[in-house]
mmCIF file of C-alpha atoms and ligand atoms in Angstrom:
data_model
loop_
_atom_site.group_PDB
_atom_site.id
_atom_site.type_symbol
_atom_site.label_atom_id
_atom_site.label_comp_id
_atom_site.label_asym_id
_atom_site.label_seq_id
_atom_site.Cartn_x
_atom_site.Cartn_y
_atom_site.Cartn_z
ATOM 1 C CA MET A 842 -11.568 16.940 20.007
ATOM 2 C CA PHE A 843 -8.807 14.846 18.426
ATOM 3 C CA VAL A 844 -11.194 12.158 17.287
ATOM 4 C CA LYS A 845 -13.437 14.745 15.623
ATOM 5 C CA ARG A 846 -10.523 16.465 13.901
ATOM 6 C CA ALA A 847 -8.872 13.224 12.880
ATOM 7 C CA ALA A 848 -12.187 11.920 11.540
ATOM 8 C CA ALA A 849 -12.366 14.991 9.317
ATOM 9 C CA LEU A 850 -8.816 14.315 8.149
ATOM 10 C CA VAL A 851 -9.567 10.717 7.286
ATOM 11 C CA THR A 852 -12.715 11.755 5.433
ATOM 12 C CA LYS A 853 -10.569 14.209 3.487
ATOM 13 C CA TYR A 854 -7.995 11.455 2.884
ATOM 14 C CA PHE A 855 -10.522 9.115 1.314
ATOM 15 C CA LYS A 856 -12.093 11.982 -0.623
ATOM 16 C CA ASP A 857 -8.637 12.817 -1.991
ATOM 17 C CA CYS A 858 -8.137 9.233 -3.022
ATOM 18 C CA ASN A 859 -11.388 9.302 -4.976
ATOM 19 C CA LYS A 860 -10.418 12.626 -6.516
ATOM 20 C CA LEU A 861 -7.274 10.973 -7.838
ATOM 21 C CA LEU A 862 -9.274 8.931 -10.294
ATOM 22 C CA THR A 863 -9.850 12.056 -12.353
ATOM 23 C CA GLN A 864 -7.347 14.512 -10.942
ATOM 24 C CA PRO A 865 -4.024 13.029 -9.828
ATOM 25 C CA THR A 866 -2.004 14.747 -7.110
ATOM 26 C CA TYR A 867 1.357 13.620 -5.761
ATOM 27 C CA CYS A 868 0.044 12.973 -2.288
ATOM 28 C CA SER A 869 -3.102 11.033 -2.941
ATOM 29 C CA ALA A 870 -1.423 9.094 -5.764
ATOM 30 C CA HIS A 871 0.813 7.361 -3.281
ATOM 31 C CA SER A 872 -2.002 7.005 -0.788
ATOM 32 C CA ILE A 873 -3.771 4.739 -3.234
ATOM 33 C CA VAL A 874 -0.638 2.652 -3.631
ATOM 34 C CA LYS A 875 -0.432 2.411 0.129
ATOM 35 C CA MET A 876 -4.080 1.467 0.435
ATOM 36 C CA ASP A 877 -3.271 -1.575 -1.665
ATOM 37 C CA SER A 878 -0.192 -2.365 0.372
ATOM 38 C CA LYS A 879 0.229 -4.987 3.046
ATOM 39 C CA HIS A 880 0.507 -2.304 5.687
ATOM 40 C CA VAL A 881 -2.998 -0.933 5.368
ATOM 41 C CA GLN A 882 -4.639 -4.295 4.835
ATOM 42 C CA ASN A 883 -3.045 -5.939 7.855
ATOM 43 C CA GLY A 884 -2.787 -2.857 10.001
ATOM 44 C CA ASN A 885 0.223 -4.166 11.944
ATOM 45 C CA ALA A 886 3.436 -2.274 12.565
ATOM 46 C CA VAL A 887 6.647 -4.206 11.950
ATOM 47 C CA SER A 888 9.579 -4.030 14.353
ATOM 48 C CA LEU A 889 12.610 -2.636 12.550
ATOM 49 C CA THR A 890 14.806 -5.163 14.343
ATOM 50 C CA SER A 891 12.748 -8.052 12.950
ATOM 51 C CA LEU A 892 13.533 -7.085 9.354
ATOM 52 C CA PRO A 893 16.064 -9.319 7.619
ATOM 53 C CA LYS A 894 19.217 -7.331 6.820
ATOM 54 C CA LEU A 895 18.630 -7.643 3.081
ATOM 55 C CA GLN A 896 15.122 -6.296 3.392
ATOM 56 C CA LEU A 897 16.275 -3.274 5.402
ATOM 57 C CA THR A 898 19.075 -2.621 2.913
ATOM 58 C CA SER A 899 16.658 -2.813 0.011
ATOM 59 C CA PHE A 900 14.155 -0.572 1.839
ATOM 60 C CA MET A 901 16.811 2.059 2.515
ATOM 61 C CA GLN A 902 17.995 1.917 -1.089
ATOM 62 C CA ASN A 903 14.516 3.014 -2.082
ATOM 63 C CA ILE A 904 14.462 5.951 0.322
ATOM 64 C CA ASP A 905 15.703 9.370 -0.867
ATOM 65 C CA ALA A 906 14.839 11.439 2.182
ATOM 66 C CA VAL A 907 14.231 10.981 5.887
ATOM 67 C CA MET A 908 12.032 13.437 7.786
ATOM 68 C CA PHE A 909 12.405 13.637 11.539
ATOM 69 C CA ASP A 910 10.118 15.018 14.153
ATOM 70 C CA CYS A 911 12.455 16.539 16.772
ATOM 71 C CA ASP A 912 11.280 16.479 20.383
ATOM 72 C CA GLY A 913 10.834 12.898 21.552
ATOM 73 C CA VAL A 914 12.760 11.607 18.537
ATOM 74 C CA LEU A 915 16.136 13.380 18.280
ATOM 75 C CA TRP A 916 16.083 14.985 21.706
ATOM 76 C CA LEU A 917 14.072 15.426 24.865
ATOM 77 C CA GLY A 918 14.000 19.105 25.752
ATOM 78 C CA MET A 919 17.688 20.065 25.607
ATOM 79 C CA ASP A 920 19.039 16.515 25.885
ATOM 80 C CA PRO A 921 19.929 14.751 22.629
ATOM 81 C CA LEU A 922 18.913 11.107 22.514
ATOM 82 C CA GLU A 923 21.583 8.435 22.099
ATOM 83 C CA ASN A 924 23.255 8.509 18.692
ATOM 84 C CA ALA A 925 20.655 10.858 17.223
ATOM 85 C CA GLN A 926 23.358 13.114 15.760
ATOM 86 C CA ALA A 927 25.230 10.050 14.491
ATOM 87 C CA LEU A 928 22.098 8.765 12.750
ATOM 88 C CA VAL A 929 21.585 12.067 10.933
ATOM 89 C CA LYS A 930 25.245 12.008 9.874
ATOM 90 C CA LYS A 931 25.030 8.373 8.772
ATOM 91 C CA LEU A 932 21.944 9.052 6.636
ATOM 92 C CA ARG A 933 23.714 11.950 4.948
ATOM 93 C CA SER A 934 26.717 9.726 4.254
ATOM 94 C CA MET A 935 24.298 7.277 2.590
ATOM 95 C CA GLY A 936 23.210 10.097 0.271
ATOM 96 C CA LYS A 937 19.836 10.680 1.921
ATOM 97 C CA LYS A 938 18.287 14.112 2.240
ATOM 98 C CA VAL A 939 17.346 14.927 5.816
ATOM 99 C CA PHE A 940 14.560 17.243 7.034
ATOM 100 C CA PHE A 941 13.327 18.270 10.451
ATOM 101 C CA MET A 942 9.571 18.774 10.780
ATOM 102 C CA THR A 943 8.552 20.331 14.047
ATOM 103 C CA ASN A 944 5.137 21.525 15.202
ATOM 104 C CA ASN A 945 6.850 23.887 17.652
ATOM 105 C CA SER A 946 5.785 27.493 16.912
ATOM 106 C CA THR A 947 7.942 29.286 19.476
ATOM 107 C CA ARG A 948 11.131 29.687 17.414
ATOM 108 C CA THR A 949 12.130 31.145 14.079
ATOM 109 C CA GLN A 950 13.996 28.995 11.576
ATOM 110 C CA GLU A 951 17.289 30.604 12.619
ATOM 111 C CA GLU A 952 16.547 30.019 16.310
ATOM 112 C CA PHE A 953 15.836 26.360 15.571
ATOM 113 C CA LEU A 954 19.155 26.147 13.750
ATOM 114 C CA GLU A 955 20.912 27.532 16.840
ATOM 115 C CA LYS A 956 19.359 24.747 18.887
ATOM 116 C CA PHE A 957 20.423 22.124 16.341
ATOM 117 C CA ASN A 958 23.987 23.420 16.432
ATOM 118 C CA LYS A 959 24.023 23.636 20.220
ATOM 119 C CA LEU A 960 22.899 20.018 20.494
ATOM 120 C CA GLY A 961 25.482 18.860 17.940
ATOM 121 C CA PHE A 962 23.241 18.259 14.913
ATOM 122 C CA GLU A 963 24.369 19.233 11.443
ATOM 123 C CA ALA A 964 21.565 21.093 9.706
ATOM 124 C CA THR A 965 20.747 24.043 7.489
ATOM 125 C CA VAL A 966 17.819 26.434 7.729
ATOM 126 C CA ASP A 967 16.417 24.934 4.526
ATOM 127 C CA GLU A 968 16.117 21.532 6.158
ATOM 128 C CA ILE A 969 14.099 22.800 9.121
ATOM 129 C CA VAL A 970 10.333 23.254 8.867
ATOM 130 C CA GLY A 971 8.746 24.983 11.862
ATOM 131 C CA THR A 972 5.113 26.024 12.113
ATOM 132 C CA ALA A 973 5.776 29.736 12.810
ATOM 133 C CA PHE A 974 7.629 29.809 9.499
ATOM 134 C CA LEU A 975 4.818 27.916 7.731
ATOM 135 C CA ALA A 976 2.172 30.299 9.116
ATOM 136 C CA ALA A 977 4.087 33.294 7.734
ATOM 137 C CA LEU A 978 4.635 31.547 4.412
ATOM 138 C CA TYR A 979 0.947 30.677 4.187
ATOM 139 C CA LEU A 980 -0.168 34.275 4.777
ATOM 140 C CA LYS A 981 2.414 35.551 2.321
ATOM 141 C CA GLU A 982 1.198 33.120 -0.341
ATOM 142 C CA GLN A 983 -2.379 34.222 0.312
ATOM 143 C CA GLY A 984 -1.227 37.705 -0.654
ATOM 144 C CA PHE A 985 -2.104 38.902 2.841
ATOM 145 C CA LYS A 986 -1.447 42.629 3.294
ATOM 146 C CA GLY A 987 -3.029 43.552 6.629
ATOM 147 C CA LYS A 988 -1.882 43.242 10.204
ATOM 148 C CA ALA A 989 -2.031 40.011 12.221
ATOM 149 C CA TYR A 990 -3.358 39.431 15.718
ATOM 150 C CA VAL A 991 -1.092 36.777 17.213
ATOM 151 C CA VAL A 992 -1.971 34.550 20.126
ATOM 152 C CA GLY A 993 1.513 33.159 20.448
ATOM 153 C CA SER A 994 5.127 34.072 20.908
ATOM 154 C CA GLU A 995 7.934 35.959 19.202
ATOM 155 C CA GLY A 996 8.677 32.964 16.985
ATOM 156 C CA ILE A 997 5.527 33.841 15.058
ATOM 157 C CA THR A 998 5.795 37.628 15.067
ATOM 158 C CA LYS A 999 9.437 37.464 13.899
ATOM 159 C CA GLU A 1000 8.604 35.077 11.042
ATOM 160 C CA LEU A 1001 5.695 37.329 10.038
ATOM 161 C CA ALA A 1002 7.990 40.357 10.064
ATOM 162 C CA LYS A 1003 10.397 38.498 7.756
ATOM 163 C CA VAL A 1004 7.694 38.328 5.081
ATOM 164 C CA GLY A 1005 6.617 41.924 5.678
ATOM 165 C CA ILE A 1006 3.568 41.281 7.845
ATOM 166 C CA ASP A 1007 3.048 43.476 10.912
ATOM 167 C CA SER A 1008 1.434 42.117 14.029
ATOM 168 C CA LEU A 1009 -0.051 43.568 17.186
ATOM 169 C CA PRO A 1010 2.122 43.342 20.316
ATOM 170 C CA ILE A 1011 2.242 39.962 22.058
ATOM 171 C CA GLY A 1012 2.783 39.104 25.728
ATOM 172 C CA PRO A 1013 0.512 39.314 28.779
ATOM 173 C CA ASP A 1014 -2.929 40.789 28.140
ATOM 174 C CA THR A 1015 -4.943 40.612 31.296
ATOM 175 C CA VAL A 1016 -7.396 42.764 33.251
ATOM 176 C CA ASP A 1017 -7.524 43.874 36.843
ATOM 177 C CA PRO A 1018 -9.810 41.254 38.455
ATOM 178 C CA SER A 1019 -11.229 43.851 40.849
ATOM 179 C CA SER A 1020 -12.637 45.863 37.945
ATOM 180 C CA LEU A 1021 -14.466 42.975 36.308
ATOM 181 C CA ARG A 1022 -18.244 43.006 36.173
ATOM 182 C CA TRP A 1023 -18.630 40.504 33.292
ATOM 183 C CA ASN A 1024 -19.081 43.375 30.953
ATOM 184 C CA PRO A 1025 -17.174 43.286 27.644
ATOM 185 C CA LEU A 1026 -16.297 46.930 28.240
ATOM 186 C CA ASP A 1027 -14.101 45.796 31.143
ATOM 187 C CA TYR A 1028 -11.735 44.161 28.701
ATOM 188 C CA ASN A 1029 -10.310 47.239 27.082
ATOM 189 C CA ILE A 1030 -11.312 46.043 23.657
ATOM 190 C CA ASP A 1031 -9.883 48.254 21.051
ATOM 191 C CA LEU A 1032 -10.059 46.270 17.842
ATOM 192 C CA ASP A 1033 -7.598 47.397 15.196
ATOM 193 C CA PRO A 1034 -9.482 47.720 11.879
ATOM 194 C CA ILE A 1035 -6.362 46.773 9.891
ATOM 195 C CA VAL A 1036 -6.169 43.314 11.471
ATOM 196 C CA GLY A 1037 -7.050 40.791 8.777
ATOM 197 C CA ALA A 1038 -5.639 37.576 10.226
ATOM 198 C CA VAL A 1039 -5.548 35.770 13.545
ATOM 199 C CA VAL A 1040 -2.648 33.392 14.116
ATOM 200 C CA VAL A 1041 -2.820 31.042 17.091
ATOM 201 C CA GLY A 1042 0.283 29.255 18.341
ATOM 202 C CA PHE A 1043 1.757 28.382 21.715
ATOM 203 C CA ASP A 1044 1.252 31.229 24.172
ATOM 204 C CA HIS A 1045 2.349 31.157 27.811
ATOM 205 C CA HIS A 1046 0.145 34.218 28.356
ATOM 206 C CA ILE A 1047 -3.087 32.780 26.992
ATOM 207 C CA SER A 1048 -5.975 34.604 28.665
ATOM 208 C CA TYR A 1049 -9.684 35.295 28.436
ATOM 209 C CA THR A 1050 -8.875 38.687 26.929
ATOM 210 C CA LYS A 1051 -6.842 37.129 24.144
ATOM 211 C CA ILE A 1052 -9.530 34.577 23.287
ATOM 212 C CA LEU A 1053 -12.104 37.369 23.319
ATOM 213 C CA LYS A 1054 -10.028 39.545 20.959
ATOM 214 C CA ALA A 1055 -9.160 36.660 18.624
ATOM 215 C CA ALA A 1056 -12.812 35.608 18.372
ATOM 216 C CA SER A 1057 -13.893 39.223 17.848
ATOM 217 C CA TYR A 1058 -11.482 39.686 14.925
ATOM 218 C CA LEU A 1059 -12.687 36.375 13.503
ATOM 219 C CA ASN A 1060 -16.234 37.663 13.664
ATOM 220 C CA SER A 1061 -15.457 39.138 10.269
ATOM 221 C CA ASN A 1062 -15.525 36.461 7.576
ATOM 222 C CA LYS A 1063 -12.745 38.303 5.791
ATOM 223 C CA CYS A 1064 -10.353 37.710 8.688
ATOM 224 C CA LEU A 1065 -8.065 34.713 8.041
ATOM 225 C CA PHE A 1066 -7.724 32.128 10.794
ATOM 226 C CA VAL A 1067 -4.441 30.251 11.008
ATOM 227 C CA ALA A 1068 -3.364 27.777 13.701
ATOM 228 C CA THR A 1069 0.235 26.631 13.902
ATOM 229 C CA ASN A 1070 -0.669 23.181 15.208
ATOM 230 C CA THR A 1071 -3.225 21.323 17.280
ATOM 231 C CA ASP A 1072 -1.109 19.152 19.594
ATOM 232 C CA GLU A 1073 -3.239 18.553 22.677
ATOM 233 C CA GLN A 1074 -0.422 18.195 25.214
ATOM 234 C CA PHE A 1075 3.321 18.271 25.677
ATOM 235 C CA PRO A 1076 4.996 15.259 27.238
ATOM 236 C CA ALA A 1077 5.386 16.014 30.979
ATOM 237 C CA ARG A 1078 8.855 14.576 31.383
ATOM 238 C CA GLY A 1079 9.093 12.394 34.482
ATOM 239 C CA LEU A 1080 5.931 13.881 35.993
ATOM 240 C CA SER A 1081 3.147 11.483 35.132
ATOM 241 C CA THR A 1082 0.559 13.356 37.198
ATOM 242 C CA ILE A 1083 1.054 16.648 35.344
ATOM 243 C CA VAL A 1084 -0.783 17.557 32.135
ATOM 244 C CA CYS A 1085 0.908 20.256 30.038
ATOM 245 C CA PRO A 1086 -1.657 21.799 27.628
ATOM 246 C CA GLY A 1087 -0.383 22.195 24.080
ATOM 247 C CA THR A 1088 -1.320 24.681 21.351
ATOM 248 C CA GLY A 1089 -4.362 22.577 20.457
ATOM 249 C CA SER A 1090 -6.046 23.604 23.686
ATOM 250 C CA PHE A 1091 -5.686 27.299 22.803
ATOM 251 C CA VAL A 1092 -6.816 26.703 19.224
ATOM 252 C CA SER A 1093 -9.888 24.869 20.516
ATOM 253 C CA ALA A 1094 -10.775 27.774 22.796
ATOM 254 C CA VAL A 1095 -10.521 30.334 19.982
ATOM 255 C CA LYS A 1096 -12.322 28.255 17.382
ATOM 256 C CA THR A 1097 -15.119 27.400 19.811
ATOM 257 C CA ALA A 1098 -15.611 31.064 20.674
ATOM 258 C CA ALA A 1099 -15.344 32.151 17.031
ATOM 259 C CA GLY A 1100 -17.416 29.304 15.613
ATOM 260 C CA ARG A 1101 -14.875 28.865 12.843
ATOM 261 C CA GLU A 1102 -12.271 26.301 11.848
ATOM 262 C CA PRO A 1103 -8.658 27.394 11.338
ATOM 263 C CA VAL A 1104 -6.257 26.425 8.581
ATOM 264 C CA VAL A 1105 -3.733 24.300 10.464
ATOM 265 C CA MET A 1106 -0.067 24.440 9.477
ATOM 266 C CA GLY A 1107 1.482 21.578 11.434
ATOM 267 C CA LYS A 1108 1.341 17.798 11.337
ATOM 268 C CA PRO A 1109 -0.878 15.832 10.769
ATOM 269 C CA GLU A 1110 -1.873 18.371 8.094
ATOM 270 C CA SER A 1111 0.149 18.094 4.894
ATOM 271 C CA PHE A 1112 1.603 21.661 4.707
ATOM 272 C CA PRO A 1113 5.041 20.695 6.084
ATOM 273 C CA PHE A 1114 5.448 17.972 3.484
ATOM 274 C CA GLU A 1115 4.026 20.071 0.656
ATOM 275 C CA TYR A 1116 6.562 22.791 1.421
ATOM 276 C CA VAL A 1117 9.535 20.414 1.291
ATOM 277 C CA GLN A 1118 8.134 18.466 -1.634
ATOM 278 C CA ARG A 1119 7.763 21.622 -3.689
ATOM 279 C CA LYS A 1120 11.371 22.637 -3.096
ATOM 280 C CA HIS A 1121 13.012 19.249 -3.458
ATOM 281 C CA ASN A 1122 10.653 17.396 -5.766
ATOM 282 C CA LEU A 1123 10.419 14.371 -3.491
ATOM 283 C CA GLN A 1124 8.413 11.286 -4.338
ATOM 284 C CA PRO A 1125 6.301 10.452 -1.273
ATOM 285 C CA ASN A 1126 6.908 6.705 -1.581
ATOM 286 C CA ARG A 1127 10.660 7.364 -1.357
ATOM 287 C CA VAL A 1128 10.430 9.313 1.908
ATOM 288 C CA LEU A 1129 10.537 7.984 5.469
ATOM 289 C CA MET A 1130 8.924 9.962 8.310
ATOM 290 C CA VAL A 1131 10.294 9.246 11.791
ATOM 291 C CA GLY A 1132 8.166 10.385 14.734
ATOM 292 C CA ASP A 1133 7.210 9.689 18.327
ATOM 293 C CA ARG A 1134 3.540 10.571 18.095
ATOM 294 C CA GLY A 1135 0.952 8.508 16.259
ATOM 295 C CA ASN A 1136 -1.758 11.137 15.917
ATOM 296 C CA THR A 1137 0.558 13.786 14.453
ATOM 297 C CA ASP A 1138 3.780 12.354 12.990
ATOM 298 C CA ILE A 1139 2.503 8.992 11.795
ATOM 299 C CA LEU A 1140 -0.928 10.233 10.689
ATOM 300 C CA PHE A 1141 0.874 13.015 8.790
ATOM 301 C CA GLY A 1142 3.226 10.531 7.147
ATOM 302 C CA ARG A 1143 0.471 8.180 6.136
ATOM 303 C CA GLN A 1144 -1.804 10.924 4.826
ATOM 304 C CA CYS A 1145 1.031 12.211 2.658
ATOM 305 C CA GLY A 1146 1.848 8.699 1.462
ATOM 306 C CA LEU A 1147 5.239 8.474 3.207
ATOM 307 C CA TRP A 1148 6.761 5.451 4.883
ATOM 308 C CA THR A 1149 6.562 5.785 8.651
ATOM 309 C CA LEU A 1150 8.697 4.782 11.624
ATOM 310 C CA LEU A 1151 7.503 5.266 15.209
ATOM 311 C CA VAL A 1152 10.088 5.512 17.984
ATOM 312 C CA MET A 1153 9.130 4.897 21.603
ATOM 313 C CA THR A 1154 11.042 7.791 23.198
ATOM 314 C CA GLY A 1155 8.227 10.326 23.211
ATOM 315 C CA VAL A 1156 4.451 10.434 23.381
ATOM 316 C CA THR A 1157 3.084 7.186 21.893
ATOM 317 C CA ASP A 1158 4.032 3.966 23.647
ATOM 318 C CA ILE A 1159 3.961 0.446 22.271
ATOM 319 C CA LYS A 1160 0.763 -0.424 24.183
ATOM 320 C CA THR A 1161 -1.123 2.445 22.532
ATOM 321 C CA MET A 1162 0.251 1.450 19.127
ATOM 322 C CA ARG A 1163 -0.886 -2.162 19.657
ATOM 323 C CA ASN A 1164 -4.350 -0.927 20.651
ATOM 324 C CA TRP A 1165 -4.563 1.085 17.438
ATOM 325 C CA GLU A 1166 -3.596 -1.984 15.418
ATOM 326 C CA THR A 1167 -6.673 -3.834 16.600
ATOM 327 C CA SER A 1168 -8.971 -0.802 16.749
ATOM 328 C CA GLN A 1169 -12.114 -0.663 14.629
ATOM 329 C CA ASP A 1170 -11.722 3.126 14.412
ATOM 330 C CA PRO A 1171 -10.368 4.039 10.957
ATOM 331 C CA VAL A 1172 -8.649 7.118 12.405
ATOM 332 C CA GLU A 1173 -6.741 5.114 14.993
ATOM 333 C CA LYS A 1174 -5.764 2.625 12.315
ATOM 334 C CA MET A 1175 -4.232 5.503 10.370
ATOM 335 C CA CYS A 1176 -1.966 6.228 13.367
ATOM 336 C CA VAL A 1177 -0.277 2.813 13.076
ATOM 337 C CA PRO A 1178 3.198 3.122 11.533
ATOM 338 C CA ASP A 1179 4.800 0.865 8.949
ATOM 339 C CA TYR A 1180 7.720 0.255 11.319
ATOM 340 C CA TYR A 1181 8.599 0.880 14.924
ATOM 341 C CA SER A 1182 11.784 0.861 16.958
ATOM 342 C CA GLN A 1183 12.772 1.492 20.539
ATOM 343 C CA ASP A 1184 14.670 4.665 19.662
ATOM 344 C CA VAL A 1185 16.732 6.246 16.898
ATOM 345 C CA ASN A 1186 19.812 4.480 18.233
ATOM 346 C CA GLU A 1187 18.264 1.134 17.303
ATOM 347 C CA PHE A 1188 17.761 2.439 13.759
ATOM 348 C CA TYR A 1189 21.344 3.724 13.715
ATOM 349 C CA GLN A 1190 22.807 0.402 14.894
ATOM 350 C CA LEU A 1191 20.874 -1.487 12.217
ATOM 351 C CA LEU A 1192 22.307 0.791 9.533
ATOM 352 C CA LEU A 1193 25.838 0.162 10.832
ATOM 353 C CA ASN A 1194 25.633 -3.631 10.770
HETATM 354 MG MG1 MG B 1329 7.595 14.745 19.021
#
């Protein structure tokens, strides 16, 4: 699934680059610069610790903003990683703008801020970009007026409510197994004619009924289809035998049943960057994206023309990154970062010295 989706993204990337020749856009403009850069030609990530001090200083002088993925970069669950708060503080003291780009769809912006504060990170709502928020913003900007069917949690329904969009109730939606005869009528399908959008995010109560309803709403071409993100799995902390399905698995189920592709809000799609770029007028080649996952964070950064730093405290390990460096697959090559470091503490220590 990932390979197929990522292949489509890369195709789009190269198409965008061609489009630039006649129609410049901020994102593809930098992509062309990067295509000519050492990074893309050699395809090898550089260890941050191997950079001469002067080179790192000069690099940082040319960076206006640093974007962080959160889980696996700044914290693991509810545990902040070593010196993550100090790094954010240090970057601010250096005059850098700081943003937090998370694919998590389960919290509102304000709820994210509470978590930041609880874990000791200085932040403002404006610096946080969550996918529930982006989904609501997207529908608002589409001029959407109907009601939404949400496969997801309160993070989404609350963000939708903030922009004046009603949604059908969320939570468990199951049927009594004893009554099932594989007849659609068993599923208590009562489609609301006002529903004009389906939003799929992370849902602990994902069920056959929900997939059935989502696909049925999407049967109408007029119904918008929005996915918060397509992450395949969550890291199963300390339990290597366990696979924790991510939102991508639910999105795949709905899109397969509906026979339609969603508009995806989260990384590696460019919406999170476009939102911040629009508000803060950032130049992509003066932004550093720090992430733990090659196929979301780094692919996102590279597609938007940002500098990229991969830390090894989350999903992608150094072995996988090395395999991508030598891969013949253009998609995997796009997941290779400019730089890598063990963790954010290593980055912090280098900035101190
Ligand atoms: Mg992460």
